[in-house]
mmCIF file of N, CA and C in Angstrom:
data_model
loop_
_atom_site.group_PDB
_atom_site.id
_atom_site.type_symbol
_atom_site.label_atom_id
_atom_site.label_comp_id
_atom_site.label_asym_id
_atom_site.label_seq_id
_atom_site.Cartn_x
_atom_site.Cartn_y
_atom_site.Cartn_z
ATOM 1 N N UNK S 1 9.355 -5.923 -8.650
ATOM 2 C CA UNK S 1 9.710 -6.340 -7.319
ATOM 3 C C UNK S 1 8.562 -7.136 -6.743
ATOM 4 N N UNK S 2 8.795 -7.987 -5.819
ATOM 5 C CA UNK S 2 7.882 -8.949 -5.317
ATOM 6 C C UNK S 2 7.617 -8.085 -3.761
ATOM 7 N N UNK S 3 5.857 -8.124 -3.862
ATOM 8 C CA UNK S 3 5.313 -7.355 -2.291
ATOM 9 C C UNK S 3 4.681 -8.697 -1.947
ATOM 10 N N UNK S 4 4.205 -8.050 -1.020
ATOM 11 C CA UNK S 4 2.816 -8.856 -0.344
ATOM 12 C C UNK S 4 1.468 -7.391 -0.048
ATOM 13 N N UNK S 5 0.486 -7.790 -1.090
ATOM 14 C CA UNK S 5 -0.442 -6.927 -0.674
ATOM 15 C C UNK S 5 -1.683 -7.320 0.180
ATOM 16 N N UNK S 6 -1.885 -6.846 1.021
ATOM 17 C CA UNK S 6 -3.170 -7.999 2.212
ATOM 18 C C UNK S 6 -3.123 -9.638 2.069
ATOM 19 N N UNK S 7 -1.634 -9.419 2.063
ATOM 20 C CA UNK S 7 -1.241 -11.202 2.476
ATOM 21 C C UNK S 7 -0.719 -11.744 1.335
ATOM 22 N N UNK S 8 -1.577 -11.512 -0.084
ATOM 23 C CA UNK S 8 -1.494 -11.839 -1.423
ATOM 24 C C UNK S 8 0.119 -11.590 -2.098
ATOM 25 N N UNK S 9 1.150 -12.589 -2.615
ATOM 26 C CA UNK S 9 2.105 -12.392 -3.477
ATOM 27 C C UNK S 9 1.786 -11.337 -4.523
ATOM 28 N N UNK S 10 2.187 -10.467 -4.278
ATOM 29 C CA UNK S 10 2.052 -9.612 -5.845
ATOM 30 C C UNK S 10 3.306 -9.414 -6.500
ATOM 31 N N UNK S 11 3.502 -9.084 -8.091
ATOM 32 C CA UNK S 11 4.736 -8.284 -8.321
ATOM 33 C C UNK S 11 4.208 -7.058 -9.054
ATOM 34 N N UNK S 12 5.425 -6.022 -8.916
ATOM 35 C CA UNK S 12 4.539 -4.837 -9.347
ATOM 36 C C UNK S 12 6.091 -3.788 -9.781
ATOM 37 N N UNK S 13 5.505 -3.303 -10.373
ATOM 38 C CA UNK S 13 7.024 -2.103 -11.167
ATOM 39 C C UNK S 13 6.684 -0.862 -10.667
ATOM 40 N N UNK S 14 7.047 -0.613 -9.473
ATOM 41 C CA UNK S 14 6.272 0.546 -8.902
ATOM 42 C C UNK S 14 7.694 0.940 -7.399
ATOM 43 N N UNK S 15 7.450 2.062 -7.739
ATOM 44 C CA UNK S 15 9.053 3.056 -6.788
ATOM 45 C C UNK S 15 8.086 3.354 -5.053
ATOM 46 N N UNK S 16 6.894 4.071 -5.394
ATOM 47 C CA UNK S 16 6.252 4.665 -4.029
ATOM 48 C C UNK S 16 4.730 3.703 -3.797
ATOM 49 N N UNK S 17 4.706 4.027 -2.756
ATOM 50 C CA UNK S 17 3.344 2.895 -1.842
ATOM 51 C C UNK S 17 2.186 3.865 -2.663
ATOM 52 N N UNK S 18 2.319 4.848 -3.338
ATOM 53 C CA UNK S 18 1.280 5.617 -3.995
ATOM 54 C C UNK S 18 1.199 5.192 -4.957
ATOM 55 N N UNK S 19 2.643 4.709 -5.702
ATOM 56 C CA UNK S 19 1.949 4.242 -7.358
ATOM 57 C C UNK S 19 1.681 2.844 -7.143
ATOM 58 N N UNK S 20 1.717 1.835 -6.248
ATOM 59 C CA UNK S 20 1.403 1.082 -5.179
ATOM 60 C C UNK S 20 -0.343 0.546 -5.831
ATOM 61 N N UNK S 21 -0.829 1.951 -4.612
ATOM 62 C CA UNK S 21 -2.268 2.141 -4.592
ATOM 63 C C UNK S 21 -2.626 2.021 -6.111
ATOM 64 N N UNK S 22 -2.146 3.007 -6.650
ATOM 65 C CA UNK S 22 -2.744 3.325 -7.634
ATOM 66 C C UNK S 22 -3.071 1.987 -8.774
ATOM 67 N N UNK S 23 -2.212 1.757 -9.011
ATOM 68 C CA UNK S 23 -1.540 0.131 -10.142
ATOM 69 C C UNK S 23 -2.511 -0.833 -9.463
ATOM 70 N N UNK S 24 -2.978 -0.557 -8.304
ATOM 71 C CA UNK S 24 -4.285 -1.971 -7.912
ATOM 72 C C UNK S 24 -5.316 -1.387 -7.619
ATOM 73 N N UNK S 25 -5.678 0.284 -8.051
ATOM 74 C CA UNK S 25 -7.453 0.466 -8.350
ATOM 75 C C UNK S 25 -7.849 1.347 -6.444
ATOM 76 N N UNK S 26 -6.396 1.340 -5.919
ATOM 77 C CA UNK S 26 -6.950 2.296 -4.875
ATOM 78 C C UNK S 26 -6.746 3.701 -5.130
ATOM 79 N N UNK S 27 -6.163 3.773 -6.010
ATOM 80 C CA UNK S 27 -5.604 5.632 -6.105
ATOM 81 C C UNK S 27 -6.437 6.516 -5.602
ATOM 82 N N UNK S 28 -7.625 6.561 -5.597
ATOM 83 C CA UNK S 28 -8.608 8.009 -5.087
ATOM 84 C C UNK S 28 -9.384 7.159 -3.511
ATOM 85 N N UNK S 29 -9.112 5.879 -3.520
ATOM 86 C CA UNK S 29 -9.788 5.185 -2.483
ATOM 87 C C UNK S 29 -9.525 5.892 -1.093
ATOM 88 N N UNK S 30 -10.749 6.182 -0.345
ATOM 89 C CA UNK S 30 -10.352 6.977 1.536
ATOM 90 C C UNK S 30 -9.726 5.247 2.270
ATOM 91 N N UNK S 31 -8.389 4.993 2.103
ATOM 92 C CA UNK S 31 -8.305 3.734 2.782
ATOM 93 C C UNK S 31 -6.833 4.185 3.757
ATOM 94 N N UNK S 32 -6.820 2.886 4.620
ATOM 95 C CA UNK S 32 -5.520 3.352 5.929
ATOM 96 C C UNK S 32 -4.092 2.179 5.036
ATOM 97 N N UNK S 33 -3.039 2.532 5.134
ATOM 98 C CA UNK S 33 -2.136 1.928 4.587
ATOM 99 C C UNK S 33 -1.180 1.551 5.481
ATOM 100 N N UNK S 34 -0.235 0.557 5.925
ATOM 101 C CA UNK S 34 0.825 0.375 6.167
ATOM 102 C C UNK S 34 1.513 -0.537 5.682
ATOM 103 N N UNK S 35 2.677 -0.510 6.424
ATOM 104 C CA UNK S 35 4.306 -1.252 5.522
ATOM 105 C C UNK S 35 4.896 -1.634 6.415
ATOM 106 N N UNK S 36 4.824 -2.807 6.501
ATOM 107 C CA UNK S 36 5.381 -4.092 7.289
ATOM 108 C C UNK S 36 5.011 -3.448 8.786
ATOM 109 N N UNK S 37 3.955 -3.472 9.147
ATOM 110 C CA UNK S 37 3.464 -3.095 10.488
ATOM 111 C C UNK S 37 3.171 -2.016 10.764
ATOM 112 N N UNK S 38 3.617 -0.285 9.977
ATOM 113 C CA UNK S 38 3.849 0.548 10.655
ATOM 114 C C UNK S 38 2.917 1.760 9.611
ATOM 115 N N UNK S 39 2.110 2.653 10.288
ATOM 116 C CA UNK S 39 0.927 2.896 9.502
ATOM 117 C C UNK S 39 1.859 4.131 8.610
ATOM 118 N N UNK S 40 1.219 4.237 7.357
ATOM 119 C CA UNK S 40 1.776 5.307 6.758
ATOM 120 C C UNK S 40 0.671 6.079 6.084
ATOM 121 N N UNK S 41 0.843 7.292 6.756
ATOM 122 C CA UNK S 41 -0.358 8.709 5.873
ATOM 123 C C UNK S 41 -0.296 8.756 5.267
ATOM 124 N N UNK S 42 -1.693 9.356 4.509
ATOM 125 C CA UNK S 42 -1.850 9.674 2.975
ATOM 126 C C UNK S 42 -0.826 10.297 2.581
ATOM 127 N N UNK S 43 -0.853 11.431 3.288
ATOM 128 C CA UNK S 43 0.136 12.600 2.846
ATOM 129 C C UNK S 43 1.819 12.319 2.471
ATOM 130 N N UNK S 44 2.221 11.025 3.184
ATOM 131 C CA UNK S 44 3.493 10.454 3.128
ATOM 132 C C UNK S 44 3.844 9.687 2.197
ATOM 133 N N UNK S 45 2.699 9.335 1.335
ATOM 134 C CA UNK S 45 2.403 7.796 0.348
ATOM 135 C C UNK S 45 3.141 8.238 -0.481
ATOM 136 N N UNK S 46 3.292 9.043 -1.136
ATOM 137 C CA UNK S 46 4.283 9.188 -2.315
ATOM 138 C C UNK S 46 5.552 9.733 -2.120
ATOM 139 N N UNK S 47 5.848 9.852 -1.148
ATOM 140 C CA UNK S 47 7.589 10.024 -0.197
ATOM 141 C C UNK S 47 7.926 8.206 -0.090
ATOM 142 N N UNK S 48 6.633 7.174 -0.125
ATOM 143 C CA UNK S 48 7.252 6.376 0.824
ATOM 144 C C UNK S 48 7.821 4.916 -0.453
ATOM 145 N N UNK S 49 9.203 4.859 -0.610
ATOM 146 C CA UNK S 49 9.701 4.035 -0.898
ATOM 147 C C UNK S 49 9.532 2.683 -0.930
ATOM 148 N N UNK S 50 8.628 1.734 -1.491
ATOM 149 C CA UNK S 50 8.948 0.340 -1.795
ATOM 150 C C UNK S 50 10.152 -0.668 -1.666
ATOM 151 N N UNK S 51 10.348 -1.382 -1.214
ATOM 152 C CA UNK S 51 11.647 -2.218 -1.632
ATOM 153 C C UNK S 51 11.492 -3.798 -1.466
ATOM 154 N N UNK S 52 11.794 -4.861 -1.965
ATOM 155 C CA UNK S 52 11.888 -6.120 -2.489
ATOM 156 C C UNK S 52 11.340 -6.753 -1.208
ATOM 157 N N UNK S 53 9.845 -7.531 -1.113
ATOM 158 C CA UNK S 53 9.422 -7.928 -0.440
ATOM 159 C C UNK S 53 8.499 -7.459 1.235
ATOM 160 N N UNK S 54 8.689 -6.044 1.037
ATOM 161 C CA UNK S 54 7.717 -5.235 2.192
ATOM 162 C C UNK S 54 6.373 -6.125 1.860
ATOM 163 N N UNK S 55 5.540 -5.752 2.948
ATOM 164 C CA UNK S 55 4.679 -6.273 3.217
ATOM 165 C C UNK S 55 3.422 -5.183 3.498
ATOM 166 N N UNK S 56 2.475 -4.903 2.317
ATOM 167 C CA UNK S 56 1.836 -3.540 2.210
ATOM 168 C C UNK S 56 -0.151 -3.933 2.624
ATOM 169 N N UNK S 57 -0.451 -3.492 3.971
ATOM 170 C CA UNK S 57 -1.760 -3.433 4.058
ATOM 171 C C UNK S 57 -2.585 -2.269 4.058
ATOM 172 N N UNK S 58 -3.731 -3.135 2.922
ATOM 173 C CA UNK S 58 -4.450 -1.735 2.952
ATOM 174 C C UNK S 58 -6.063 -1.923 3.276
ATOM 175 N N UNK S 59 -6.440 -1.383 4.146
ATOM 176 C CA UNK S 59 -7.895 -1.307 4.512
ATOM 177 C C UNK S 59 -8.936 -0.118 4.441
ATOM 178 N N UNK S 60 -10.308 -0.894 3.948
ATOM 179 C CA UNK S 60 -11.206 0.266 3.782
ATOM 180 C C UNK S 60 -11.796 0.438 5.130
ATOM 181 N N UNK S 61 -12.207 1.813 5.431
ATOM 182 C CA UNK S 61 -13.015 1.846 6.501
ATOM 183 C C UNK S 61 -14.751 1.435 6.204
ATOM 184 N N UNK S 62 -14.896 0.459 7.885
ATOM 185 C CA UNK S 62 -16.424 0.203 7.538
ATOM 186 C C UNK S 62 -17.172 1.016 8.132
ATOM 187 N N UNK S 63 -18.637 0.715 7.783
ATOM 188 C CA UNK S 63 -19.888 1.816 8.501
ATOM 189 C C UNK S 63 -20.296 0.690 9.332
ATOM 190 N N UNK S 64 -21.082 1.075 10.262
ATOM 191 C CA UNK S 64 -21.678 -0.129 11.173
ATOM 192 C C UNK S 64 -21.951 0.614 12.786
ATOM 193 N N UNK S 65 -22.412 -0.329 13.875
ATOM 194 C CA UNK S 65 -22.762 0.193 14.971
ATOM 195 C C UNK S 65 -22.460 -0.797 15.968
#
């Protein structure tokens, strides 16, 4: 299926936003996720369904002052 991951065209053979993560090297990563605008918890990531063209951002948290 065709996503968009942080803007980027991707395609990817993947059912949940967890195997998602995982298939691009975030799987153990502490990062914030959402899907097409709307934030989704860790805890939800592998409940949460993919489908043809969502739009998946994922960000690391920074350190700073």
């Amino acid at each position: 299926m065709k996503l968009q991951l942080n803007g980027t065209p991707v395609t990817a053979e993947v059912a949940t936003l967890a195997d998602l993560l995982a298939a691009h090297g975030y799987g153990d990563a502490k990062v914030a996720t959402a899907v097409n605008g709307t934030f989704v918890p860790a805890p939800l990531r592998a409940d949460h369904t993919l489908a043809e063209g969502d739009s998946i951002e994922v960000l690391a948290p920074m350190q700073g002052g």
